[in-house]
Coordinates of C-alpha atoms in Angstrom, one line a residue:
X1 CA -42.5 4.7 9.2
X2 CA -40.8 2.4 11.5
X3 CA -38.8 1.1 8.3
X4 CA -38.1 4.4 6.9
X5 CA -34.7 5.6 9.8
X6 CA -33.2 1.5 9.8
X7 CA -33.1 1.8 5.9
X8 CA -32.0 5.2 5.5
X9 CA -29.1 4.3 8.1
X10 CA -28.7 1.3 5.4
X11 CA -28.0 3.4 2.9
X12 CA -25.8 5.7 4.9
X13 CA -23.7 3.1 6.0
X14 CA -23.8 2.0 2.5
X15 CA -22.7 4.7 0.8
X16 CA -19.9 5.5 3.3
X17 CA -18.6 2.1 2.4
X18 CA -19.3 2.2 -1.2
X19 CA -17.9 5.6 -2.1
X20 CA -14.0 4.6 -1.8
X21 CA -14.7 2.0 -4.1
X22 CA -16.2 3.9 -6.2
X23 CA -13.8 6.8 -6.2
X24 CA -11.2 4.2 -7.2
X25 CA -13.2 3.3 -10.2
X26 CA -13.8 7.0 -11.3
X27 CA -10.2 7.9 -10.9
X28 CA -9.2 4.8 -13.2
X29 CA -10.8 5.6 -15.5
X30 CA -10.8 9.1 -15.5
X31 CA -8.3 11.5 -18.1
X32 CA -5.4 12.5 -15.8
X33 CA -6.2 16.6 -16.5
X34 CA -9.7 15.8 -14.4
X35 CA -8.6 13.9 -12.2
X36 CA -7.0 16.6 -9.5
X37 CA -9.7 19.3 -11.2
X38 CA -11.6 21.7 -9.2
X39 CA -14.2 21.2 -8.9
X40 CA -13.7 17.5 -8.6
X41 CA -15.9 15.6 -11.5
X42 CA -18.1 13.3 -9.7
X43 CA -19.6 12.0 -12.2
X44 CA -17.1 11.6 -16.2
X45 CA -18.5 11.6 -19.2
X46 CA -15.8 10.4 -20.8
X47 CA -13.1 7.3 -20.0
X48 CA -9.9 6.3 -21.1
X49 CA -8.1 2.8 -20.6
X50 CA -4.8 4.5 -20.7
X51 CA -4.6 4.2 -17.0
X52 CA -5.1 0.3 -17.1
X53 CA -2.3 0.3 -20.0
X54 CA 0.1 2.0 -18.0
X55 CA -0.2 -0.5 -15.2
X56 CA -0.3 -3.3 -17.0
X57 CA 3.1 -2.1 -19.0
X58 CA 5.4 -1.2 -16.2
X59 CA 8.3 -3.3 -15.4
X60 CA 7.7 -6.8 -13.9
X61 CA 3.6 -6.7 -13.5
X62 CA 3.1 -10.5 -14.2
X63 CA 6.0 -11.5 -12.4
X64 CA 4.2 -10.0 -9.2
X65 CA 0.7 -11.1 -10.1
X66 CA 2.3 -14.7 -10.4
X67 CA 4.4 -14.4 -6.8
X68 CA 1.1 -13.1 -5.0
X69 CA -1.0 -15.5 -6.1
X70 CA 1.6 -18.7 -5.3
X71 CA 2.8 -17.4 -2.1
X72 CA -1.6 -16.1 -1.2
X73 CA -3.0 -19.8 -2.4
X74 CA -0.2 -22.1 -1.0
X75 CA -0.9 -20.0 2.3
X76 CA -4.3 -20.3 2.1
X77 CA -4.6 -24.1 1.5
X78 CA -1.9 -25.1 4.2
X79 CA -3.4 -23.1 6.9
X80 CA -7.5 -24.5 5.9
X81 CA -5.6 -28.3 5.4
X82 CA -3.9 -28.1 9.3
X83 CA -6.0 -25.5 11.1
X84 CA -9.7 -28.4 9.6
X85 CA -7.4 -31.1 11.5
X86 CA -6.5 -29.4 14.5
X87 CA -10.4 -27.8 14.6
X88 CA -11.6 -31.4 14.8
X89 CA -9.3 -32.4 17.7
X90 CA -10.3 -29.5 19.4
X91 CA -14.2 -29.8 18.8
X92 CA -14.5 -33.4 19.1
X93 CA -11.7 -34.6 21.1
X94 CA -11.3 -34.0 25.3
X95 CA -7.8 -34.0 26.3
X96 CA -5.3 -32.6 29.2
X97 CA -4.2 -29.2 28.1
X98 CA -7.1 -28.6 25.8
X99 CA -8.2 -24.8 27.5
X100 CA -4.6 -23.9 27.9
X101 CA -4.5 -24.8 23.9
X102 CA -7.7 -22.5 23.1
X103 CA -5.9 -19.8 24.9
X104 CA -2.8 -19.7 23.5
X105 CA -4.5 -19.4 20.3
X106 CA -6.6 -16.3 21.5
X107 CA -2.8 -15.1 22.5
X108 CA -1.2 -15.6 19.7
X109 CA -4.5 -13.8 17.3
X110 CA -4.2 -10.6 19.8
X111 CA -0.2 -10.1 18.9
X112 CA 0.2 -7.2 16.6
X113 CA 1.2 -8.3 13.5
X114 CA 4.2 -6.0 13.4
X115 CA 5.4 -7.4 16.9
X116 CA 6.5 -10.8 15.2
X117 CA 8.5 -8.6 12.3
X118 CA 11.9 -9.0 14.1
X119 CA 11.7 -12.4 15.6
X120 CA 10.8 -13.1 11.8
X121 CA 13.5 -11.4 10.5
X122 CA 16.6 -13.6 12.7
X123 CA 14.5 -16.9 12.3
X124 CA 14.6 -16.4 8.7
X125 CA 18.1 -14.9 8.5
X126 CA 19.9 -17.9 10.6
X127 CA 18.2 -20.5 8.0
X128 CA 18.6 -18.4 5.1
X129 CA 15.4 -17.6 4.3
X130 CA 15.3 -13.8 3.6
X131 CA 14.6 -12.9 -0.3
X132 CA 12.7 -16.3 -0.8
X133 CA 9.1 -16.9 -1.2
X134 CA 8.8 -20.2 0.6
X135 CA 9.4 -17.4 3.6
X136 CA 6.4 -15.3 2.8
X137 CA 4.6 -18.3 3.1
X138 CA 5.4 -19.5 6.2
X139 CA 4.7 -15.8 7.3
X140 CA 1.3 -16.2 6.0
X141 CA 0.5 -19.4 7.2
X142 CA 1.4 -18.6 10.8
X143 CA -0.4 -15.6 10.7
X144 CA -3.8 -16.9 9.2
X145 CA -3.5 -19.9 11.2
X146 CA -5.0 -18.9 14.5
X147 CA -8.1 -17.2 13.2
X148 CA -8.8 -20.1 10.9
X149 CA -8.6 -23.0 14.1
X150 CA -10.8 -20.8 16.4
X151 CA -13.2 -20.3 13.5
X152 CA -13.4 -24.0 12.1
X153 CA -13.3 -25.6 15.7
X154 CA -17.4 -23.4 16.0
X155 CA -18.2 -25.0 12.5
X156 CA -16.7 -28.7 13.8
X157 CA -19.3 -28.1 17.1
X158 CA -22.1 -27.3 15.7
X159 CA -22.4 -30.4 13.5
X160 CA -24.2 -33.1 15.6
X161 CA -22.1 -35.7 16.7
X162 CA -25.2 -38.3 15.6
X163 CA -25.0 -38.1 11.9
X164 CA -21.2 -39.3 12.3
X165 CA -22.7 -42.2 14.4
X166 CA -25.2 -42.8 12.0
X167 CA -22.3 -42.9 9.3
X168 CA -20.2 -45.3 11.4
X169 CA -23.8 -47.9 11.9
X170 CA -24.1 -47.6 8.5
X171 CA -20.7 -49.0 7.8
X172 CA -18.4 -46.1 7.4
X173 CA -15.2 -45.9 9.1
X174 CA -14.2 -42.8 11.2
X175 CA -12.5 -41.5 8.2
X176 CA -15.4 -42.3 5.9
X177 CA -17.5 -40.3 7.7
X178 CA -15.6 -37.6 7.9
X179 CA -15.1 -36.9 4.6
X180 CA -18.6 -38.2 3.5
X181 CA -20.6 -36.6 6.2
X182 CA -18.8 -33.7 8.5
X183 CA -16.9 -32.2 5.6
X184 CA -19.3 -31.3 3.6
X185 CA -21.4 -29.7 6.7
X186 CA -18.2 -27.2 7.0
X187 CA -18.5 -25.6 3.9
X188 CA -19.7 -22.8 5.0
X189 CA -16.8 -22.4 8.0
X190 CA -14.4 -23.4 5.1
X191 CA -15.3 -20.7 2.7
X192 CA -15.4 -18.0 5.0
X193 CA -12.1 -18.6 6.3
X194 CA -10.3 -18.8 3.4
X195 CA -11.5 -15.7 2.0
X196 CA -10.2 -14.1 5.2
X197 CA -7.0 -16.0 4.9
X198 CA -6.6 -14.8 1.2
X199 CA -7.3 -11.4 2.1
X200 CA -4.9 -11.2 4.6
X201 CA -1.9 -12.6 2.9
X202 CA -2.9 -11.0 -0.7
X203 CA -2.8 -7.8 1.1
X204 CA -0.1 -7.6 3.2
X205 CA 2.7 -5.1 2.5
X206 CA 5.6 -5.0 5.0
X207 CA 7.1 -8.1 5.5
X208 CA 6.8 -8.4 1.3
X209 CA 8.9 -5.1 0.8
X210 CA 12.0 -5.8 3.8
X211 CA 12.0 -9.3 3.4
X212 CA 12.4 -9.9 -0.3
X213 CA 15.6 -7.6 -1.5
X214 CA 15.1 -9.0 -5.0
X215 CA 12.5 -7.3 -7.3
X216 CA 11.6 -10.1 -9.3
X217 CA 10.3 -11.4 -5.7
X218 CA 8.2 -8.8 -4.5
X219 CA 4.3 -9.3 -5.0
X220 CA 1.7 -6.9 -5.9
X221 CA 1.1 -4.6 -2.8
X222 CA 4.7 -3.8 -3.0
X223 CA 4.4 -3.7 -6.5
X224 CA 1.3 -0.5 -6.0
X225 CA 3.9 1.4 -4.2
X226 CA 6.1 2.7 -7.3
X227 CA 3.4 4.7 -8.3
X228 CA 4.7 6.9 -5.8
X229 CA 7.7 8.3 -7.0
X230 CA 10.3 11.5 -6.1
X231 CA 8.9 13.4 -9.0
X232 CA 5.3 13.1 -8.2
X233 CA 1.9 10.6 -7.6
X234 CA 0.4 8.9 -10.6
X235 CA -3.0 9.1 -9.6
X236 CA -4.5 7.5 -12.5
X237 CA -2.0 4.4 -12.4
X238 CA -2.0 3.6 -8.8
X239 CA -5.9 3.5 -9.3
X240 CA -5.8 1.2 -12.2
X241 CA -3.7 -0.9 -10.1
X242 CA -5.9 -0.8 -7.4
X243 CA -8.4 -2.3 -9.7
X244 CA -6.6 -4.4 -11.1
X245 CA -5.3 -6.1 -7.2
X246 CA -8.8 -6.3 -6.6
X247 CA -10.2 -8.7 -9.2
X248 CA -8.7 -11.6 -7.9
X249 CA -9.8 -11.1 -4.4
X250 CA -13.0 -10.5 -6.0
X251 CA -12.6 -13.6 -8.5
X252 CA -12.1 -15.9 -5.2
X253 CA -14.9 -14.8 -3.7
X254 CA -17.5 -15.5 -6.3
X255 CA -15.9 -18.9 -7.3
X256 CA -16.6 -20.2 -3.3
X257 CA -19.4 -18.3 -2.4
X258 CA -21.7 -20.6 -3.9
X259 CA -20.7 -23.5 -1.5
X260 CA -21.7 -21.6 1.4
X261 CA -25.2 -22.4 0.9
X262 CA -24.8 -25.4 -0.6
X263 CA -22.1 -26.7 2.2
X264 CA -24.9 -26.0 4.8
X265 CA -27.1 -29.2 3.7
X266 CA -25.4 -31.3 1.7
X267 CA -24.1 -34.6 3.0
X268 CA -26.6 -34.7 5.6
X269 CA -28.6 -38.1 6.8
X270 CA -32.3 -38.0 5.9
X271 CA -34.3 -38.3 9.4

């Protein structure tokens, strides 16, 4: 009996999560006459792929799909690349100014997001910057940045300082063990951050749709919004869309997950 109230919490909190999700999927696949019916169908009997057809056909889809995932991976992998370096310093390194530094990255995590969307917009403006991608991803890259060096730099600590030691008697050099020896130890820290970073900057909405006046610029988020329209909502279409944004969060996610468990052993010295 002690079991029975934790799980059936589980499956509360479950389901409250779960249900959105699956909401979306129903109404995707649902025929637009049920999906506003009353009573609501819960449960179809019958789908349709129209929904998915009329997503995939409107103006300028794989344009979007190809500007979110350049501006979401080069983000991604310039923010892991300098955030790994500066983690290292950080953890392994004791210099003046080294507190002040941690701070000012807790600083910089706690500004609202929509604080920095003026100071953005002038930067960008004076340097001519505004209705380019190469500004979304400097956007994204400053953004996922702080999260990703206060997350790496408790990875970087908790591997022992020995096995680099025991690299460099072996005959490594500082580099060498590194790469041979520490990096692999961080793929777990490596993984998780990057999922966050992609989420973040495949998600985001605002600065997409004010910065970048040009449609064939504009990514996918922005892209869900014209299924709201003057005349009406398509349901059924921003659903399908939905889905559709999903999968390659989704995709990412099951490609790396596999080195988390993997990361947390591998390149480790036998005792």
């Amino acid at each position: 009996m002690r079991k029975v109230w934790p799980n059936a919490l589980g499956v509360v909190v479950i389901f409250f999560f779960a249900f959105p999700a699956y909401w979306m999927l129903r109404t995707a696949f649902l025929p637009t006459v049920d999906i506003q019916s009353d009573p609501p169908v819960f449960v179809p009997t019958d789908g349709t792929f129209d929904h998915f057809v009329t997503a995939v056909s409107r103006p300028g889809f794989w344009n979007y799909v190809r500007n979110s995932l350049f501006v979401t991976l080069v983000a991604v992998a310039l923010s892991t690349m300098v955030a790994l370096l500066a983690a290292v310093a950080v953890a392994r390194f004791r210099f003046r100014g080294r507190k002040a530094y941690l701070v000012l990255i807790l600083a910089v995590q706690l500004a609202p997001f929509e604080a920095l969307f003026i100071p953005y917009f002038l930067v960008f403006r004076q340097f001519d910057l505004l209705d380019k991608l190469p500004a979304l991803i400097l956007v994204y890259f400053v953004s996922i940045l702080p999260f990703t060096i206060w997350t790496l730099r408790g990875f970087v600590a908790a591997v022992p300082a020995e096995l680099e030691e025991a690299a460099l008697v072996d005959g490594c050099t500082r580099w060498q063990a590194f790469l041979r020896v520490v990096l692999p130890l961080l793929g777990p820290g490596l993984v998780a951050t990057s999922i966050f970073g992609f989420i973040t900057a495949w998600n985001e909405y605002l600065y997409a749709f004010v910065f970048m006046r040009n449609e064939d610029h504009y990514t996918l988020p922005v892209w869900l919004a014209t299924f709201r329209t003057a005349f009406g909502d398509d349901w059924g279409g921003a659903m399908a869309g939905s889905v559709l944004f999903t999968l390659p969060v989704l995709i990412f996610f099951l490609i790396v997950q596999r080195r988390m468990v993997g990361g947390l052993t591998a390149g480790a010295v036998k005792g």
